[in-house]
């Protein structure tokens, strides 16, 4: 029995000296002393060899040893969790999370959405068409037959493989596509990207964006056109002044261009308005009767108005962006300035 007592004494020393600074070391201690095949179980198993008269005395000693090892386990556990970082050597739960930056909408998307939503409130629906277009929808159907001089105004990209196809030069092509398959009343706006073979500079680009509008019904007049555009300017720019100038487009008769008073200098004159106080924002007019006839819409009964404007120009007036190239350079310093806008 002395041998057993000596052994317990040795184990006690071992327990006292045991140090655990990680969860793994704590677990090693638990398995060694308190596990199902651990030292405490083995020592308690020795009871069956103890003579009856000594059983009570040994029982107390063995039980005290059990309590001693258990208390040590609790102490080790506490000291590890107090020393937080060592609970797990792999993950530090107290570190702040990685920031997830919220994206921002592109300024052209912001302005296009605003433009579309203004016209939606007047009952216009959104229509879209393909960017790769055929000659008919981009030119001929719009009263621009082959060899028409106005074709030269829009330097066109033709598809190398098949020159019958081109990159649309304006969203007016969507007008043609809608009139082809829809009967009046038609009331649509067509936002989209267009392409022209221009040298890229601060003031010109080979692709840009337009919003086209078309309204065809009985008794649509030039007064309706003006009122619609007045409403648009009021919603978009507040109290900017508006003026119409006679112009020419093959698909409208009469045609006009609309200017607003410069939002940058308030009409006093600056580089944006070339010191005139006015900035042109769109072309418009009454849909040419020939165009209606092209699509089997009776021009005796129906009239319509149309307009087309550049999104970049509106964006320039709203956000003072003075270089068209900024829109497509993906410079994060430029794009970040529109955080929070919708
Ligand atoms: N398509 C013309 C352009 O790109 C803009 C335009 C002018 C559209 C008059 C129209 C319109 O619908 O009626 O320059």
Short mmCIF file of C-alpha atoms and ligand atoms in Angstrom, two decimals:
data_model
loop_
_atom_site.label_atom_id
_atom_site.label_comp_id
_atom_site.label_asym_id
_atom_site.label_seq_id
_atom_site.Cartn_x
_atom_site.Cartn_y
_atom_site.Cartn_z
CA UNK A 1 0.00 0.00 0.00
CA UNK A 2 2.92 2.28 0.64
CA UNK A 3 3.76 1.92 -3.00
CA UNK A 4 0.31 3.27 -3.96
CA UNK A 5 0.65 6.19 -1.54
CA UNK A 6 4.05 7.02 -3.00
CA UNK A 7 2.62 6.90 -6.53
CA UNK A 8 -0.21 9.28 -5.59
CA UNK A 9 2.35 11.62 -4.10
CA UNK A 10 4.30 11.61 -7.39
CA UNK A 11 1.16 12.28 -9.42
CA UNK A 12 0.27 15.19 -7.13
CA UNK A 13 3.64 16.75 -7.82
CA UNK A 14 3.12 16.28 -11.51
CA UNK A 15 -0.34 17.91 -11.30
CA UNK A 16 1.04 20.85 -9.34
CA UNK A 17 3.79 21.43 -11.86
CA UNK A 18 1.49 21.14 -14.89
CA UNK A 19 1.21 24.27 -16.99
CA UNK A 20 -1.21 24.79 -19.87
CA UNK A 21 -1.24 27.92 -21.99
CA UNK A 22 -3.30 26.67 -24.94
CA UNK A 23 -6.55 24.79 -25.40
CA UNK A 24 -4.59 21.83 -26.78
CA UNK A 25 -2.41 21.58 -23.67
CA UNK A 26 -5.49 21.78 -21.45
CA UNK A 27 -7.03 18.91 -23.38
CA UNK A 28 -3.86 16.83 -22.99
CA UNK A 29 -4.09 17.33 -19.20
CA UNK A 30 -7.76 16.33 -19.16
CA UNK A 31 -7.16 13.15 -21.11
CA UNK A 32 -4.12 12.17 -19.05
CA UNK A 33 -5.65 12.71 -15.57
CA UNK A 34 -9.42 12.83 -15.95
CA UNK A 35 -10.13 10.80 -19.09
CA UNK A 36 -11.93 7.43 -19.05
CA UNK A 37 -8.54 5.66 -19.12
CA UNK A 38 -6.82 8.43 -17.17
CA UNK A 39 -4.72 8.31 -14.01
CA UNK A 40 -7.56 9.18 -11.59
CA UNK A 41 -9.68 6.27 -12.87
CA UNK A 42 -6.72 3.90 -12.65
CA UNK A 43 -5.85 4.96 -9.10
CA UNK A 44 -9.48 4.62 -7.97
CA UNK A 45 -9.48 1.14 -9.52
CA UNK A 46 -6.78 0.18 -6.95
CA UNK A 47 -9.46 0.27 -4.21
CA UNK A 48 -10.36 -3.31 -4.93
CA UNK A 49 -6.86 -4.41 -3.82
CA UNK A 50 -6.98 -2.48 -0.54
CA UNK A 51 -7.67 -4.67 2.54
CA UNK A 52 -11.07 -4.09 4.11
CA UNK A 53 -9.76 -2.51 7.35
CA UNK A 54 -7.86 0.17 5.35
CA UNK A 55 -10.58 0.86 2.82
CA UNK A 56 -12.03 3.84 4.71
CA UNK A 57 -8.65 5.55 5.15
CA UNK A 58 -7.63 4.93 1.51
CA UNK A 59 -11.02 5.95 0.24
CA UNK A 60 -10.50 9.43 1.73
CA UNK A 61 -6.98 9.72 0.26
CA UNK A 62 -8.04 8.63 -3.21
CA UNK A 63 -11.03 10.91 -3.21
CA UNK A 64 -8.90 13.87 -2.14
CA UNK A 65 -6.55 13.10 -5.05
CA UNK A 66 -9.50 13.09 -7.45
CA UNK A 67 -10.73 16.46 -6.17
CA UNK A 68 -7.16 17.82 -6.35
CA UNK A 69 -6.76 16.96 -10.06
CA UNK A 70 -10.23 18.29 -10.89
CA UNK A 71 -9.55 21.59 -9.16
CA UNK A 72 -6.30 21.95 -11.06
CA UNK A 73 -8.22 21.41 -14.32
CA UNK A 74 -10.63 24.26 -13.47
CA UNK A 75 -7.70 26.54 -12.57
CA UNK A 76 -5.95 25.86 -15.88
CA UNK A 77 -9.17 26.47 -17.80
CA UNK A 78 -9.75 29.81 -16.12
CA UNK A 79 -6.23 31.08 -16.68
CA UNK A 80 -6.47 30.23 -20.38
CA UNK A 81 -9.76 32.04 -20.95
CA UNK A 82 -8.53 35.05 -18.94
CA UNK A 83 -5.69 35.20 -21.41
CA UNK A 84 -8.26 35.48 -24.26
CA UNK A 85 -5.97 35.22 -27.24
CA UNK A 86 -4.83 31.77 -26.31
CA UNK A 87 -8.29 30.17 -26.19
CA UNK A 88 -7.69 29.35 -29.79
CA UNK A 89 -4.30 29.80 -31.34
CA UNK A 90 -5.83 30.20 -34.85
CA UNK A 91 -8.67 32.75 -34.71
CA UNK A 92 -8.74 36.07 -32.92
CA UNK A 93 -12.43 36.81 -32.46
CA UNK A 94 -11.72 40.23 -31.00
CA UNK A 95 -10.26 41.67 -34.21
CA UNK A 96 -12.54 44.12 -36.12
CA UNK A 97 -14.00 42.67 -39.33
CA UNK A 98 -12.74 43.49 -42.80
CA UNK A 99 -14.66 46.51 -44.17
CA UNK A 100 -16.91 45.71 -47.15
CA UNK A 101 -17.08 48.94 -49.18
CA UNK A 102 -20.55 49.75 -50.52
CA UNK A 103 -20.40 50.32 -54.28
CA UNK A 104 -21.55 53.52 -55.93
CA UNK A 105 -23.71 53.91 -58.99
CA UNK A 106 -22.02 55.33 -62.08
CA UNK A 107 -22.94 59.01 -62.58
CA UNK A 108 -24.39 58.25 -66.02
CA UNK A 109 -26.63 55.57 -64.49
CA UNK A 110 -27.75 58.00 -61.79
CA UNK A 111 -28.70 60.66 -64.34
CA UNK A 112 -30.26 58.19 -66.80
CA UNK A 113 -32.43 56.77 -63.99
CA UNK A 114 -33.53 60.28 -63.02
CA UNK A 115 -34.37 61.13 -66.63
CA UNK A 116 -36.35 57.94 -67.16
CA UNK A 117 -38.24 58.33 -63.91
CA UNK A 118 -39.37 61.87 -64.83
CA UNK A 119 -40.85 60.63 -68.10
CA UNK A 120 -42.38 57.59 -66.41
CA UNK A 121 -44.37 59.96 -64.23
CA UNK A 122 -45.87 61.41 -67.43
CA UNK A 123 -46.95 57.94 -68.53
CA UNK A 124 -44.00 57.00 -70.76
CA UNK A 125 -42.91 53.35 -70.81
CA UNK A 126 -39.30 52.21 -71.24
CA UNK A 127 -38.32 50.53 -74.52
CA UNK A 128 -34.93 49.19 -75.54
CA UNK A 129 -33.35 48.05 -78.79
CA UNK A 130 -30.12 46.43 -80.04
CA UNK A 131 -26.81 48.29 -80.21
CA UNK A 132 -25.88 46.40 -83.39
CA UNK A 133 -28.48 47.71 -85.79
CA UNK A 134 -29.29 47.39 -89.47
CA UNK A 135 -29.34 50.23 -91.97
CA UNK A 136 -33.14 50.25 -92.17
CA UNK A 137 -33.83 50.95 -88.49
CA UNK A 138 -30.93 53.35 -87.98
CA UNK A 139 -31.30 55.35 -91.21
CA UNK A 140 -33.69 54.45 -94.01
CA UNK A 141 -36.87 54.04 -91.93
CA UNK A 142 -36.08 57.37 -90.29
CA UNK A 143 -36.34 59.12 -93.64
CA UNK A 144 -32.61 59.01 -94.22
CA UNK A 145 -32.31 57.10 -97.50
CA UNK A 146 -28.97 56.05 -98.92
CA UNK A 147 -26.87 59.02 -100.08
CA UNK A 148 -28.88 61.38 -97.89
CA UNK A 149 -26.41 64.10 -96.86
CA UNK A 150 -27.52 63.94 -93.22
CA UNK A 151 -25.93 60.49 -92.96
CA UNK A 152 -22.56 62.22 -93.03
CA UNK A 153 -23.39 64.09 -89.83
CA UNK A 154 -23.09 60.82 -87.95
CA UNK A 155 -19.81 59.05 -88.62
CA UNK A 156 -20.92 55.49 -88.52
CA UNK A 157 -19.08 52.34 -87.45
CA UNK A 158 -20.02 49.59 -89.89
CA UNK A 159 -19.47 45.96 -89.02
CA UNK A 160 -16.37 44.72 -90.79
CA UNK A 161 -17.80 41.25 -91.52
CA UNK A 162 -21.11 42.54 -92.82
CA UNK A 163 -21.47 46.24 -93.72
CA UNK A 164 -25.27 45.89 -93.78
CA UNK A 165 -24.96 46.09 -90.01
CA UNK A 166 -23.66 48.99 -87.97
CA UNK A 167 -23.36 50.24 -84.40
CA UNK A 168 -26.41 52.44 -83.91
CA UNK A 169 -25.58 56.13 -84.11
CA UNK A 170 -28.62 57.21 -82.13
CA UNK A 171 -31.46 55.73 -80.09
CA UNK A 172 -33.92 56.96 -82.73
CA UNK A 173 -33.54 53.44 -84.14
CA UNK A 174 -35.67 52.19 -81.24
CA UNK A 175 -38.50 54.49 -82.41
CA UNK A 176 -38.46 52.61 -85.69
CA UNK A 177 -38.49 49.22 -83.96
CA UNK A 178 -41.42 50.16 -81.75
CA UNK A 179 -43.54 51.70 -84.52
CA UNK A 180 -42.90 48.57 -86.55
CA UNK A 181 -44.69 46.35 -84.05
CA UNK A 182 -46.95 48.60 -81.98
CA UNK A 183 -50.12 50.51 -82.84
CA UNK A 184 -50.78 54.00 -81.39
CA UNK A 185 -51.09 55.21 -78.74
CA UNK A 186 -47.32 54.89 -78.32
CA UNK A 187 -45.60 56.65 -75.45
CA UNK A 188 -42.04 55.47 -74.86
CA UNK A 189 -38.59 56.57 -73.73
CA UNK A 190 -35.56 54.63 -74.97
CA UNK A 191 -32.36 54.92 -72.96
CA UNK A 192 -29.21 53.39 -74.42
CA UNK A 193 -25.64 53.55 -75.68
CA UNK A 194 -24.80 54.88 -79.14
CA UNK A 195 -21.59 54.96 -81.20
CA UNK A 196 -19.93 57.41 -83.55
CA UNK A 197 -16.56 57.35 -85.22
CA UNK A 198 -15.16 60.41 -83.48
CA UNK A 199 -11.67 61.12 -82.22
CA UNK A 200 -11.74 60.83 -78.45
CA UNK A 201 -11.21 64.12 -76.61
CA UNK A 202 -12.63 65.99 -73.63
CA UNK A 203 -15.60 67.06 -75.77
CA UNK A 204 -16.19 64.03 -78.02
CA UNK A 205 -16.20 60.28 -77.61
CA UNK A 206 -16.77 57.27 -79.83
CA UNK A 207 -19.58 56.06 -77.59
CA UNK A 208 -22.05 57.93 -75.43
CA UNK A 209 -25.63 57.62 -74.20
CA UNK A 210 -28.99 58.99 -75.25
CA UNK A 211 -32.57 58.97 -74.08
CA UNK A 212 -35.06 59.07 -76.92
CA UNK A 213 -38.74 59.91 -76.50
CA UNK A 214 -41.68 59.16 -78.79
CA UNK A 215 -45.37 59.94 -78.43
CA UNK A 216 -47.82 59.01 -81.20
CA UNK A 217 -51.58 59.34 -80.84
CA UNK A 218 -54.53 61.29 -82.20
CA UNK A 219 -54.22 65.06 -81.75
CA UNK A 220 -50.65 65.20 -80.50
CA UNK A 221 -49.39 68.74 -81.04
CA UNK A 222 -46.21 70.78 -80.80
CA UNK A 223 -47.69 72.33 -77.65
CA UNK A 224 -47.73 68.85 -76.06
CA UNK A 225 -44.08 68.44 -76.99
CA UNK A 226 -43.13 71.76 -75.43
CA UNK A 227 -45.10 71.10 -72.27
CA UNK A 228 -43.51 67.67 -71.85
CA UNK A 229 -40.02 69.13 -72.21
CA UNK A 230 -40.77 72.08 -69.91
CA UNK A 231 -41.83 69.56 -67.27
CA UNK A 232 -38.63 67.60 -67.80
CA UNK A 233 -36.41 70.70 -67.37
CA UNK A 234 -38.32 71.83 -64.29
CA UNK A 235 -37.93 68.42 -62.62
CA UNK A 236 -34.30 68.01 -63.65
CA UNK A 237 -32.92 71.53 -63.21
CA UNK A 238 -35.48 73.49 -61.20
CA UNK A 239 -35.85 77.02 -62.54
CA UNK A 240 -33.55 76.94 -65.60
CA UNK A 241 -34.84 78.98 -68.55
CA UNK A 242 -35.79 77.17 -71.76
CA UNK A 243 -35.71 78.23 -75.42
CA UNK A 244 -36.47 76.46 -78.71
CA UNK A 245 -34.58 77.11 -81.95
CA UNK A 246 -35.76 75.92 -85.37
CA UNK A 247 -33.58 73.10 -86.68
CA UNK A 248 -33.54 70.24 -89.13
CA UNK A 249 -33.81 66.47 -88.62
CA UNK A 250 -34.94 64.19 -91.46
CA UNK A 251 -37.35 62.30 -89.17
CA UNK A 252 -39.22 65.32 -87.79
CA UNK A 253 -41.09 68.23 -89.37
CA UNK A 254 -40.99 70.85 -88.00
CA UNK A 255 -37.80 70.24 -86.03
CA UNK A 256 -36.24 72.17 -83.17
CA UNK A 257 -33.34 72.18 -80.79
CA UNK A 258 -33.88 73.07 -77.17
CA UNK A 259 -31.45 75.06 -75.03
CA UNK A 260 -31.53 75.71 -71.31
CA UNK A 261 -29.87 78.59 -69.50
CA UNK A 262 -26.40 77.49 -68.38
CA UNK A 263 -26.61 75.89 -64.94
CA UNK A 264 -22.93 76.55 -64.26
CA UNK A 265 -22.85 80.35 -64.72
CA UNK A 266 -26.60 80.97 -64.44
CA UNK A 267 -26.63 82.56 -67.91
CA UNK A 268 -23.81 85.08 -67.36
CA UNK A 269 -21.45 83.24 -69.70
CA UNK A 270 -18.70 80.71 -69.01
CA UNK A 271 -16.57 78.17 -70.88
CA UNK A 272 -19.26 75.46 -70.70
CA UNK A 273 -21.84 77.60 -72.53
CA UNK A 274 -19.12 79.18 -74.71
CA UNK A 275 -20.08 82.54 -73.20
CA UNK A 276 -23.58 82.46 -74.69
CA UNK A 277 -25.44 81.71 -71.45
CA UNK A 278 -27.28 78.85 -73.20
CA UNK A 279 -26.56 75.13 -73.52
CA UNK A 280 -28.19 72.91 -76.13
CA UNK A 281 -29.60 69.76 -74.54
CA UNK A 282 -31.79 68.07 -77.15
CA UNK A 283 -33.23 67.77 -80.62
CA UNK A 284 -36.95 67.30 -81.15
CA UNK A 285 -39.89 67.80 -83.46
CA UNK A 286 -43.13 66.43 -84.85
CA UNK A 287 -42.69 62.93 -86.27
CA UNK A 288 -42.41 63.19 -90.08
CA UNK A 289 -45.62 61.87 -91.71
CA UNK A 290 -43.47 59.81 -94.04
CA UNK A 291 -42.08 57.94 -91.05
CA UNK A 292 -45.55 57.10 -89.78
CA UNK A 293 -46.50 55.86 -93.26
CA UNK A 294 -43.33 53.74 -93.34
CA UNK A 295 -44.85 51.74 -90.49
CA UNK A 296 -48.47 51.65 -91.65
CA UNK A 297 -49.61 54.27 -89.16
CA UNK A 298 -52.14 56.51 -90.90
CA UNK A 299 -50.61 60.00 -90.89
CA UNK A 300 -54.03 61.52 -91.62
CA UNK A 301 -55.32 60.32 -88.23
CA UNK A 302 -52.23 60.24 -86.10
CA UNK A 303 -49.52 62.72 -85.23
CA UNK A 304 -46.59 62.39 -82.92
CA UNK A 305 -43.64 64.12 -81.36
CA UNK A 306 -40.13 62.85 -80.71
CA UNK A 307 -37.04 64.05 -78.93
CA UNK A 308 -33.54 62.79 -78.30
CA UNK A 309 -30.96 63.94 -75.78
CA UNK A 310 -27.51 63.01 -74.55
CA UNK A 311 -27.15 61.66 -71.03
CA UNK A 312 -23.53 62.88 -70.78
CA UNK A 313 -24.59 66.46 -71.42
CA UNK A 314 -27.27 66.36 -68.72
CA UNK A 315 -24.75 64.76 -66.38
CA UNK A 316 -22.23 67.49 -67.17
CA UNK A 317 -24.77 70.16 -66.25
CA UNK A 318 -25.80 68.37 -63.05
CA UNK A 319 -22.39 67.25 -61.79
CA UNK A 320 -20.02 69.66 -63.62
CA UNK A 321 -18.08 66.85 -65.28
CA UNK A 322 -15.96 68.70 -67.81
CA UNK A 323 -14.22 65.83 -69.63
CA UNK A 324 -16.16 63.09 -71.42
CA UNK A 325 -13.28 60.65 -71.00
CA UNK A 326 -13.80 60.53 -67.24
CA UNK A 327 -16.98 58.52 -67.70
CA UNK A 328 -15.19 55.50 -69.09
CA UNK A 329 -11.78 55.61 -67.41
CA UNK A 330 -12.97 53.81 -64.27
CA UNK A 331 -10.86 56.05 -62.07
CA UNK A 332 -11.98 55.21 -58.57
CA UNK A 333 -11.26 58.78 -57.38
CA UNK A 334 -13.81 60.08 -59.91
CA UNK A 335 -16.42 57.38 -59.24
CA UNK A 336 -16.20 57.69 -55.45
CA UNK A 337 -17.54 61.24 -55.59
CA UNK A 338 -20.99 59.89 -56.39
CA UNK A 339 -21.33 57.84 -53.19
CA UNK A 340 -24.81 58.09 -51.77
CA UNK A 341 -26.50 59.26 -54.99
CA UNK A 342 -29.13 56.90 -56.38
N1 LIG B 1 -31.28 61.38 -83.19
C1 LIG B 1 -30.83 62.73 -83.03
C2 LIG B 1 -29.33 62.75 -82.78
O1 LIG B 1 -28.79 61.75 -82.39
C3 LIG B 1 -31.53 63.39 -81.89
C4 LIG B 1 -32.97 63.58 -82.15
C5 LIG B 1 -33.40 64.75 -82.76
C6 LIG B 1 -33.89 62.62 -81.81
C7 LIG B 1 -34.73 64.95 -83.01
C8 LIG B 1 -35.23 62.82 -82.07
C9 LIG B 1 -35.63 64.01 -82.69
O2 LIG B 1 -36.16 61.93 -81.75
O3 LIG B 1 -36.95 64.19 -82.93
O4 LIG B 1 -28.71 63.76 -82.97
#
